[in-house]
Short mmCIF file of C-alpha atoms in Angstrom, two decimals:
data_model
loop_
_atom_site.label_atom_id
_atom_site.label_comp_id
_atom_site.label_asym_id
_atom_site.label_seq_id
_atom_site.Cartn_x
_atom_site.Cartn_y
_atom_site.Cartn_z
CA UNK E 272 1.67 -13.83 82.52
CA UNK E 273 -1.84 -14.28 80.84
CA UNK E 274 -4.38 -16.58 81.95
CA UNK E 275 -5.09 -19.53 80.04
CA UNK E 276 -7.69 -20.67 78.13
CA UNK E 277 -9.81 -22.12 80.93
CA UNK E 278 -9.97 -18.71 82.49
CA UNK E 279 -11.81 -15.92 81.65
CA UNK E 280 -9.63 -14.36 79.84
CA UNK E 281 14.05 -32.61 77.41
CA UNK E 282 11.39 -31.75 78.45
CA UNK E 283 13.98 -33.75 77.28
CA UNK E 284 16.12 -33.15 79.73
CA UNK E 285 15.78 -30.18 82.87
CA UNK E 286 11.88 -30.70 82.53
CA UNK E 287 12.26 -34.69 83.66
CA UNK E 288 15.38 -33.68 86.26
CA UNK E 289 12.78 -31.55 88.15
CA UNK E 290 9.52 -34.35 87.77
CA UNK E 291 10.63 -37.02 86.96
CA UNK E 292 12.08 -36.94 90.53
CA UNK E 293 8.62 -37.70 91.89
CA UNK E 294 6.84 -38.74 88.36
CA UNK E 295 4.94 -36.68 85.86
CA UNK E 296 1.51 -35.18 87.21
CA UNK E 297 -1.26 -37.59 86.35
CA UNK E 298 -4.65 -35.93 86.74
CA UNK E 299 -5.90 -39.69 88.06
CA UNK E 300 -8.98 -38.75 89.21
CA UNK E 301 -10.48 -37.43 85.88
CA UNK E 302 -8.56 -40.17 83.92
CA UNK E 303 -9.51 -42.72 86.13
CA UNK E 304 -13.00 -42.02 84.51
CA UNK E 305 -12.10 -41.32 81.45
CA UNK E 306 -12.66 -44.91 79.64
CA UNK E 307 -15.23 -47.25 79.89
CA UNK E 308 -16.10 -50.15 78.00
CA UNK E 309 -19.92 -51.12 77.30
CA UNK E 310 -21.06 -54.50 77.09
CA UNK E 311 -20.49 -55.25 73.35
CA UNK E 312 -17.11 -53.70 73.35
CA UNK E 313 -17.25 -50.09 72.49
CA UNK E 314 -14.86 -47.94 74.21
CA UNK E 315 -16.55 -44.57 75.44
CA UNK E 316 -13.96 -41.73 75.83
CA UNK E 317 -14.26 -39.15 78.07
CA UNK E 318 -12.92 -34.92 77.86
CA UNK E 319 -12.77 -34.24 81.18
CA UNK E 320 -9.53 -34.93 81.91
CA UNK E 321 -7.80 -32.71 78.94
CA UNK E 322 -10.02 -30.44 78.59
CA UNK E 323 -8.75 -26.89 78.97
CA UNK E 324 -5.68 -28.21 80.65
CA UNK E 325 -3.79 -30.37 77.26
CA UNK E 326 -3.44 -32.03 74.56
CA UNK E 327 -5.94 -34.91 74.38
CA UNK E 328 -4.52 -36.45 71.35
CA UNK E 329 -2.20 -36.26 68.88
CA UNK E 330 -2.90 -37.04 65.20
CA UNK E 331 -0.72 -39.14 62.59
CA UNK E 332 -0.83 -39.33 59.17
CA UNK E 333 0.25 -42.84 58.18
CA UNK E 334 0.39 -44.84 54.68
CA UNK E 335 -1.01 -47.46 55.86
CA UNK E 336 -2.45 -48.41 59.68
CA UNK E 337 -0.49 -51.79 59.92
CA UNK E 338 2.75 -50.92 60.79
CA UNK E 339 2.50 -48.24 63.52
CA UNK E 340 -0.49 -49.68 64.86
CA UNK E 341 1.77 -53.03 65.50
CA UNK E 342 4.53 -50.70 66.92
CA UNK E 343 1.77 -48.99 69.40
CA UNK E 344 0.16 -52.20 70.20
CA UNK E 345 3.47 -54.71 70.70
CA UNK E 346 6.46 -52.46 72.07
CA UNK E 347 4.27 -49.39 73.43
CA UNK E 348 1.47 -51.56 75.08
CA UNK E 349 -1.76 -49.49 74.02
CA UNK E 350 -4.69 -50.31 73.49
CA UNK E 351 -7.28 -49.72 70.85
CA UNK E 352 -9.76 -47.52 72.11
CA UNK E 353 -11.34 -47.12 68.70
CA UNK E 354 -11.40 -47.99 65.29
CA UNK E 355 -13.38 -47.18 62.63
CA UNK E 356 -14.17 -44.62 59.44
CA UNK E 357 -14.50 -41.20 59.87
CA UNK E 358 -17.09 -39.28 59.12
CA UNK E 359 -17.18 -37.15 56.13
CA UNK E 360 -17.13 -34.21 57.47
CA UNK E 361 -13.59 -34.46 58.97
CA UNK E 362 -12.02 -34.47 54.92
CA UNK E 363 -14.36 -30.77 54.66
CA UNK E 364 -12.91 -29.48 57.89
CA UNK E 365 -9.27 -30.20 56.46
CA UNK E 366 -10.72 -28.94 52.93
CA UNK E 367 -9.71 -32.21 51.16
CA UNK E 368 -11.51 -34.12 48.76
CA UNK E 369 -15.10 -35.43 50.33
CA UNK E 370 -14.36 -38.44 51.91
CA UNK E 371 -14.06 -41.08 54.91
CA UNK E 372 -10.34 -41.92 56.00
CA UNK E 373 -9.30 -45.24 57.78
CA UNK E 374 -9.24 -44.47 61.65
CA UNK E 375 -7.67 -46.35 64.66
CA UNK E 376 -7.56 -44.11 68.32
CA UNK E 377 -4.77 -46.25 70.89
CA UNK E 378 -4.21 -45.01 74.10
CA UNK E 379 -3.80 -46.47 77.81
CA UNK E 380 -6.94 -48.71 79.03
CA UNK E 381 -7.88 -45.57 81.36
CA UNK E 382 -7.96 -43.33 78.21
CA UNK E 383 -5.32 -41.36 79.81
CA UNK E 384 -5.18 -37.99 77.56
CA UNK E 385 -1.77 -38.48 75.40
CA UNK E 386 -3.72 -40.63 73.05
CA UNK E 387 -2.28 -41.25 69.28
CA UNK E 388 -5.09 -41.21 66.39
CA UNK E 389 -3.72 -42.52 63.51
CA UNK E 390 -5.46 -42.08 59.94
CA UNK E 391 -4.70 -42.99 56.32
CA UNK E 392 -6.03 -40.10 54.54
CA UNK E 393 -5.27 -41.84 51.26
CA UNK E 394 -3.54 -38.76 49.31
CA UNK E 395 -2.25 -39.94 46.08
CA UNK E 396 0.03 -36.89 46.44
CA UNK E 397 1.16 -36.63 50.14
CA UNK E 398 4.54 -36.73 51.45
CA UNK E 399 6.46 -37.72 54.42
CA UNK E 400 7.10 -34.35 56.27
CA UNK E 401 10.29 -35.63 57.92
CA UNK E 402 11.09 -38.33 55.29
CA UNK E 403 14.77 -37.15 55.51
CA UNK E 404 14.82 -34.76 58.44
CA UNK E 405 17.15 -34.44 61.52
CA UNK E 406 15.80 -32.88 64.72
CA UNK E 407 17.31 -29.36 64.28
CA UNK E 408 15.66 -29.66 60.98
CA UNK E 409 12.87 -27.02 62.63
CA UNK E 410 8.59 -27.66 61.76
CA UNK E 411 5.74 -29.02 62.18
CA UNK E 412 6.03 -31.41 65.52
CA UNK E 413 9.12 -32.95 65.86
CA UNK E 414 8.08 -35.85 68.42
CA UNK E 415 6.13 -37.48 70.94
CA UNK E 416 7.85 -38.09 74.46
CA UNK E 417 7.10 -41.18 76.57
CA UNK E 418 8.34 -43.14 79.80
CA UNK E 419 9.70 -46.45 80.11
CA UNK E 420 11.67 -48.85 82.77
CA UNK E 421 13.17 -50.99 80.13
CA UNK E 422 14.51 -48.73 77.29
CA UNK E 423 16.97 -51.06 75.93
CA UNK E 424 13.98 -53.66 75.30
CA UNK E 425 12.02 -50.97 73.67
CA UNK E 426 14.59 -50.48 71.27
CA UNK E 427 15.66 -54.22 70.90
CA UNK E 428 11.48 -54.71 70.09
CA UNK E 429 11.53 -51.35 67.89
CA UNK E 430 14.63 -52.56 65.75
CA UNK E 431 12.89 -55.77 65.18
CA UNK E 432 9.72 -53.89 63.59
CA UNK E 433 12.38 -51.89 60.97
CA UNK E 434 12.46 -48.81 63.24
CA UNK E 435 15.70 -46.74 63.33
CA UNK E 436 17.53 -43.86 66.36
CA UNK E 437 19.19 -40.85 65.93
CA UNK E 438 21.21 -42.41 67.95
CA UNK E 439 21.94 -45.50 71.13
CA UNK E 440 20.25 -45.03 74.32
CA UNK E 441 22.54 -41.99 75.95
CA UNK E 442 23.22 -41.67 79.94
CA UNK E 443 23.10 -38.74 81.28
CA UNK E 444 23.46 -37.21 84.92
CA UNK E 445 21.23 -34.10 85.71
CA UNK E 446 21.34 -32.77 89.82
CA UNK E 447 20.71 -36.31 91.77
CA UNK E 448 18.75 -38.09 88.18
CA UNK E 449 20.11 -40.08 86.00
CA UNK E 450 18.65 -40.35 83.17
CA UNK E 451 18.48 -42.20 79.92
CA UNK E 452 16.90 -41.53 76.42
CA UNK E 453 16.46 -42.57 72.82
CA UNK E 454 14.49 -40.67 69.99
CA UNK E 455 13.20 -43.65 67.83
CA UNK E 456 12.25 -43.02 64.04
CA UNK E 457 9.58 -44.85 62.68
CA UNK E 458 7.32 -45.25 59.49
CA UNK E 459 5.98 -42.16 58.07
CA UNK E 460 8.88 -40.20 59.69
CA UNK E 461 7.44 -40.60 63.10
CA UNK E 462 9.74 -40.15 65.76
CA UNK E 463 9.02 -41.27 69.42
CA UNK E 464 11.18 -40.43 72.12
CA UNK E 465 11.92 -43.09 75.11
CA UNK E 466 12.95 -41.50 78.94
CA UNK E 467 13.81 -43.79 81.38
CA UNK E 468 14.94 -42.31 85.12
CA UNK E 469 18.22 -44.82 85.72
CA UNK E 470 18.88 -42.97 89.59
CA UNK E 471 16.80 -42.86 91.87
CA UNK E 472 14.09 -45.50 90.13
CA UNK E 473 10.89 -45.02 89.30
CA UNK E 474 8.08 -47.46 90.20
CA UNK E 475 7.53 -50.55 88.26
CA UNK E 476 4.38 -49.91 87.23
CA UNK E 477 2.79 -51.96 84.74
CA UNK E 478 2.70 -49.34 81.49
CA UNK E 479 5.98 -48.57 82.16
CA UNK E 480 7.34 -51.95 81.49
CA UNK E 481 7.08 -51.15 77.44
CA UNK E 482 5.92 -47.24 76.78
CA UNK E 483 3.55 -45.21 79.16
CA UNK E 484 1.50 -43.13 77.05
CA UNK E 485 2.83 -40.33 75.49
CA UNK E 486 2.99 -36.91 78.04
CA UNK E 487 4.84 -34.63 75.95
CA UNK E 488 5.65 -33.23 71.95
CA UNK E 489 8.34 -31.56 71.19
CA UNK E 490 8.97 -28.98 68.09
CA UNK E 491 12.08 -27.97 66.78
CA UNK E 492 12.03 -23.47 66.29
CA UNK E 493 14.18 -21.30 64.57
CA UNK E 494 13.31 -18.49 67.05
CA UNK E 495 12.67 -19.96 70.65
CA UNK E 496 11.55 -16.36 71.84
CA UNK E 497 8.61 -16.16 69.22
CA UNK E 498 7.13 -19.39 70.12
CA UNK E 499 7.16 -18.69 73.85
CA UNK E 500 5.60 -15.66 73.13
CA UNK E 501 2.99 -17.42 70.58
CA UNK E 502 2.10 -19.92 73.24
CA UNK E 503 2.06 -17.64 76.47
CA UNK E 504 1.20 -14.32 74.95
CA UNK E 505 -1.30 -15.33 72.09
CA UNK E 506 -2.43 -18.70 73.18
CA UNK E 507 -2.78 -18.07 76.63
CA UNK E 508 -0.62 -21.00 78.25
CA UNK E 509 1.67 -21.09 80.93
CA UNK E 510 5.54 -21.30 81.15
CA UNK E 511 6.09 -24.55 82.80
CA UNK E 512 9.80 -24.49 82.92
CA UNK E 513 12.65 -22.89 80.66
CA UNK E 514 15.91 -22.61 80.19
CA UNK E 515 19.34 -23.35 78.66
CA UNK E 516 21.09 -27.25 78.56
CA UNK E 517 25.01 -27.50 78.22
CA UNK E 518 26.11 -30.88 77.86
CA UNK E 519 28.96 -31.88 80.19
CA UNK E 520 30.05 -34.63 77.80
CA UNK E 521 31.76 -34.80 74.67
CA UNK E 522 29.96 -36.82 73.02
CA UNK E 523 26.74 -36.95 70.69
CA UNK E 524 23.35 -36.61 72.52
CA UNK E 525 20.74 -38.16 72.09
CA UNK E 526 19.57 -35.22 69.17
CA UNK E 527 22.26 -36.91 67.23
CA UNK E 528 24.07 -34.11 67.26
CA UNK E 529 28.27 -34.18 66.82
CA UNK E 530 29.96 -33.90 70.09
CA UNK E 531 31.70 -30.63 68.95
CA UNK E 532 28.65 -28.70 69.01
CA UNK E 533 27.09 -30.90 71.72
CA UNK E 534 29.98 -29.24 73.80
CA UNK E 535 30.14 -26.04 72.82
CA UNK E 536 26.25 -24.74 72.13
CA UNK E 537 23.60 -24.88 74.66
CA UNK E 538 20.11 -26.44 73.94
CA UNK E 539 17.38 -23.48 74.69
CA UNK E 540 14.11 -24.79 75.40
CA UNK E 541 10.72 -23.89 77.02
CA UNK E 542 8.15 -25.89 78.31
CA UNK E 543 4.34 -24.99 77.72
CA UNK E 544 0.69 -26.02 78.85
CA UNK E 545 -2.70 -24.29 79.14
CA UNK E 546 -2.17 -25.05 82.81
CA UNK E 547 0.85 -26.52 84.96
CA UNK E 548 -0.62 -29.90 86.39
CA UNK E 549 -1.47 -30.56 82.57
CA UNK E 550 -1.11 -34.33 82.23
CA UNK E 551 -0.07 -33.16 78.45
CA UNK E 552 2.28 -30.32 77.47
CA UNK E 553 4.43 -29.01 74.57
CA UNK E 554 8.37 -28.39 74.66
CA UNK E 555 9.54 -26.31 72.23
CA UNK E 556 13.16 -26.79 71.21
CA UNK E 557 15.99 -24.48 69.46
CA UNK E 558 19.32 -26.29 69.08
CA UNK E 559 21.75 -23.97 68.78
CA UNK E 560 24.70 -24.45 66.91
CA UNK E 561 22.90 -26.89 64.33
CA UNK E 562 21.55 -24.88 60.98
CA UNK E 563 19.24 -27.21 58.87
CA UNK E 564 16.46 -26.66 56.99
CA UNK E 565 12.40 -25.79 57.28
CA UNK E 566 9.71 -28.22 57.14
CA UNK E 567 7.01 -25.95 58.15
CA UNK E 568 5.50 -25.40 54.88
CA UNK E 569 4.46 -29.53 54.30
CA UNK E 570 3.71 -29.98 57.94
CA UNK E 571 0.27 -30.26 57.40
CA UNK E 572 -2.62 -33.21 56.78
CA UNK E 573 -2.91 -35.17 54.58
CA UNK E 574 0.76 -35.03 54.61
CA UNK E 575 2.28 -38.47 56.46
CA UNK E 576 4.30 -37.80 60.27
CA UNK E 577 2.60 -36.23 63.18
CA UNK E 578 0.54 -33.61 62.21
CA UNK E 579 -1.42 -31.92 64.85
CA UNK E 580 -2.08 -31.41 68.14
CA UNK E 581 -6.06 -31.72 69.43
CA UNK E 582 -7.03 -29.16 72.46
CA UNK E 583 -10.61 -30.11 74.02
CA UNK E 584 -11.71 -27.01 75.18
CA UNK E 585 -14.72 -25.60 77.19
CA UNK E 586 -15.46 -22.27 74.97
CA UNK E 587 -14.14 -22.46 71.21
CA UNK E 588 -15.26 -18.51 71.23
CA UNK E 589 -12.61 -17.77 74.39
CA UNK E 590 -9.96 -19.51 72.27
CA UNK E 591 -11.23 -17.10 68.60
CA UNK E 592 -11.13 -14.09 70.72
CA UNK E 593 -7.45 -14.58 71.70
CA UNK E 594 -6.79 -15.21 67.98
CA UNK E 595 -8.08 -12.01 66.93
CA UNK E 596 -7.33 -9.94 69.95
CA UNK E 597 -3.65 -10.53 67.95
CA UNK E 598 -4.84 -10.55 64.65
CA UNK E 599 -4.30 -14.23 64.12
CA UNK E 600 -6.38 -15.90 61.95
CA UNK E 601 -6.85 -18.99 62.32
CA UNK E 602 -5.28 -21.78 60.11
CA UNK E 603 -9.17 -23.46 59.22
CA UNK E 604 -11.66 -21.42 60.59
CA UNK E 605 -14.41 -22.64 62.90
CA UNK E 606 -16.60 -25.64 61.84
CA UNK E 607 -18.91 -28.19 62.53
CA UNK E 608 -18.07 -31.93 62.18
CA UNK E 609 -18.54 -35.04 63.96
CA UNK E 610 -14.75 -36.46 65.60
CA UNK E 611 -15.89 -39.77 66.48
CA UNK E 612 -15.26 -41.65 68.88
CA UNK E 613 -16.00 -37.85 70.64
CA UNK E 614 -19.83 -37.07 68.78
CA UNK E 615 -20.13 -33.46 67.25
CA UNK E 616 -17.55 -30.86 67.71
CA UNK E 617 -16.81 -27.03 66.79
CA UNK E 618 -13.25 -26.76 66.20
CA UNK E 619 -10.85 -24.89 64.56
CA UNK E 620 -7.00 -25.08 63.73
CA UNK E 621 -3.83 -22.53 64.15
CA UNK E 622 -0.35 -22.75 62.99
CA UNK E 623 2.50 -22.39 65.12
CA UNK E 624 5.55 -19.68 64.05
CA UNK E 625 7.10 -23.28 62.72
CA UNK E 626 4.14 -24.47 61.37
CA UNK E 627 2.94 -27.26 63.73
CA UNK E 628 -0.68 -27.03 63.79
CA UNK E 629 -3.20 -27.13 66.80
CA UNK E 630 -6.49 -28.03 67.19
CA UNK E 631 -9.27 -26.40 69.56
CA UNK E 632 -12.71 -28.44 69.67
CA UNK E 633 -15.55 -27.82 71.87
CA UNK E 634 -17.92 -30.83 72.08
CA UNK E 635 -21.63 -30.22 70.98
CA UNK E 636 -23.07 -33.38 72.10
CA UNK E 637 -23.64 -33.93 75.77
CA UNK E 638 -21.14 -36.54 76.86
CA UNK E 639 -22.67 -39.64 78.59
#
């Protein structure tokens, strides 16, 4: 297997059976130090937790701020880390019309990587990527995963804000874990995904009395082999865990899938991370049996849903040399801008086989 990117060179469902048995890997001390907040309120953010191991945050286009910043702040329980314009420069990386775009960063009070960023890019002509879309529908990013104790009050709160399922909270026994799970669809066709471990417990810790922050993002593939091989070959990451699901029951899952081919088609799935103790990973998804249709082609800013995936990273030029070691080029080619609340930052952008699109920054400013 290659090294990743630090080196030199569902899950929905068997992922949590195997961790959520003793509770994801939280790198605490790293994260620990990862927020602080000044005397006059400004929230300083730290790298050193994600970087070269995950995702620090993931990015959402919205319409408007109000509506999943209520749902983040009320039934998830973040905070706002920051808020604030952006600076020009981030509408030239994106090659959009010079501009500054509404900004609000949310995220556990440690700063925890797994933060959400939204931003109202304010495109006239942008669509909703999954406006209409089911989850075999295969692009772009499909979800974000989260923990809870208390799913059925997540979803009682979520309903109340307008937000939809795929379908109820569904039971389900894996080895000695019982689990539970819901795929909520909000606003802006973001979907958010709810586990909660039923047998044996897991503590009651305080952020996991509404939503802990977010640990995992699934996408939906046509070809389940071509993204592994994207992510481990190309990228660099490592195979967490893989795999094929058969549902015992007869009955829908929580995909919303019909209990026909629940029963008779297995769910194929892989697990990915630059490195295994990542706090943040990816799970990529093929469900077999259910044929639907391609968003990959809109899955892109300023285009509303979840739209990328951003990878701190010590060496932008490690991460360029894999690209073109297998002729990959990237999706926006490397570029200065200033990612507050971060500072300066060289970054760059590639497209998964379906389209979702990652991020790779190195910071230029010397963190404080």
């Amino acid at each position: 297997m290659n090294r990743p990117l630090r080196d030199a060179s569902t899950c929905s469902l068997l992922l949590l059976a195997g961790w959520l048995a003793s509770g994801w890997p939280v790198l605490a001390t790293a994260a620990s130090a990862a927020a602080a907040t000044s005397a006059n309120g400004t929230t300083h953010l730290s790298l050193a937790a994600a970087r070269d191991t995950g995702w620090q945050e993931a990015v959402i286009s919205t319409r408007s701020l109000g509506a999943l910043e209520e749902f983040f702040t009320t039934v998830a329980g973040y905070r706002v880390l920051w808020r604030g314009l952006s600076d020009a420069s981030v509408s030239r990386y994106y090659q959009l019309p010079d501009r500054q775009y509404r900004e609000v960063l949310l995220g556990d009070a440690a700063g925890t990587p797994g933060l959400v960023r939204l931003v109202e890019f304010g495109a006239a002509a942008a669509i909703t990527i999954r406006a209409a879309a089911q989850p075999w529908d295969t692009g772009g990013i499909l979800s974000l995963m989260t923990r809870s104790n208390d799913t059925q009050a997540v979803w009682q709160a979520a309903q109340a804000l307008g937000w939809s399922a795929f379908n109820e909270p569904v039971d389900f026994d894996f080895g000695a874990v019982r689990l539970r799970n819901i795929i909520l669809r909000g606003p802006d066709g973001v979907n958010v995904s709810v586990y909660e471990r039923l047998e044996p417990r897991m503590p009651n810790d305080a952020d996991l009395r509404k939503l802990r922050r977010p640990f995992n993002s699934m996408q939906s593939v046509k070809d389940l082999d071509r993204t592994r091989a994207f992510y481990i070959d190309t990228l660099g990451f490592e195979l967490i865990n893989s795999g094929k699901y058969l549902n015992p029951s007869h009955e829908p899952n929580n995909f919303g899938m019909p209990a026909n081919i629940v029963a008779e088609n297995p769910i194929d799935f892989a697990i990915v991370a630059p490195v295994k103790d990542s706090a943040t990973t990816v799970e990529t998804v093929q469900l077999i049996g259910a044929e639907g249709r391609a968003v990959d082609a809109v899955a892109v800013p300023p285009n509303r849903g979840i739209v990328s995936l951003r990878y701190p990273v010590s060496s932008l030029d490690r991460v360029l040399a894999r690209l073109s070691a297998h002729q990959i080029a990237p999706y926006i080619a490397p570029r200065t801008l200033v990612l507050r609340p971060y500072g300066r930052v060289r970054s760059l952008a590639v497209r998964s086989p379906d389209g979702a699109v990652l991020e790779f920054f190195e910071t230029l400013d010397r963190e404080t």
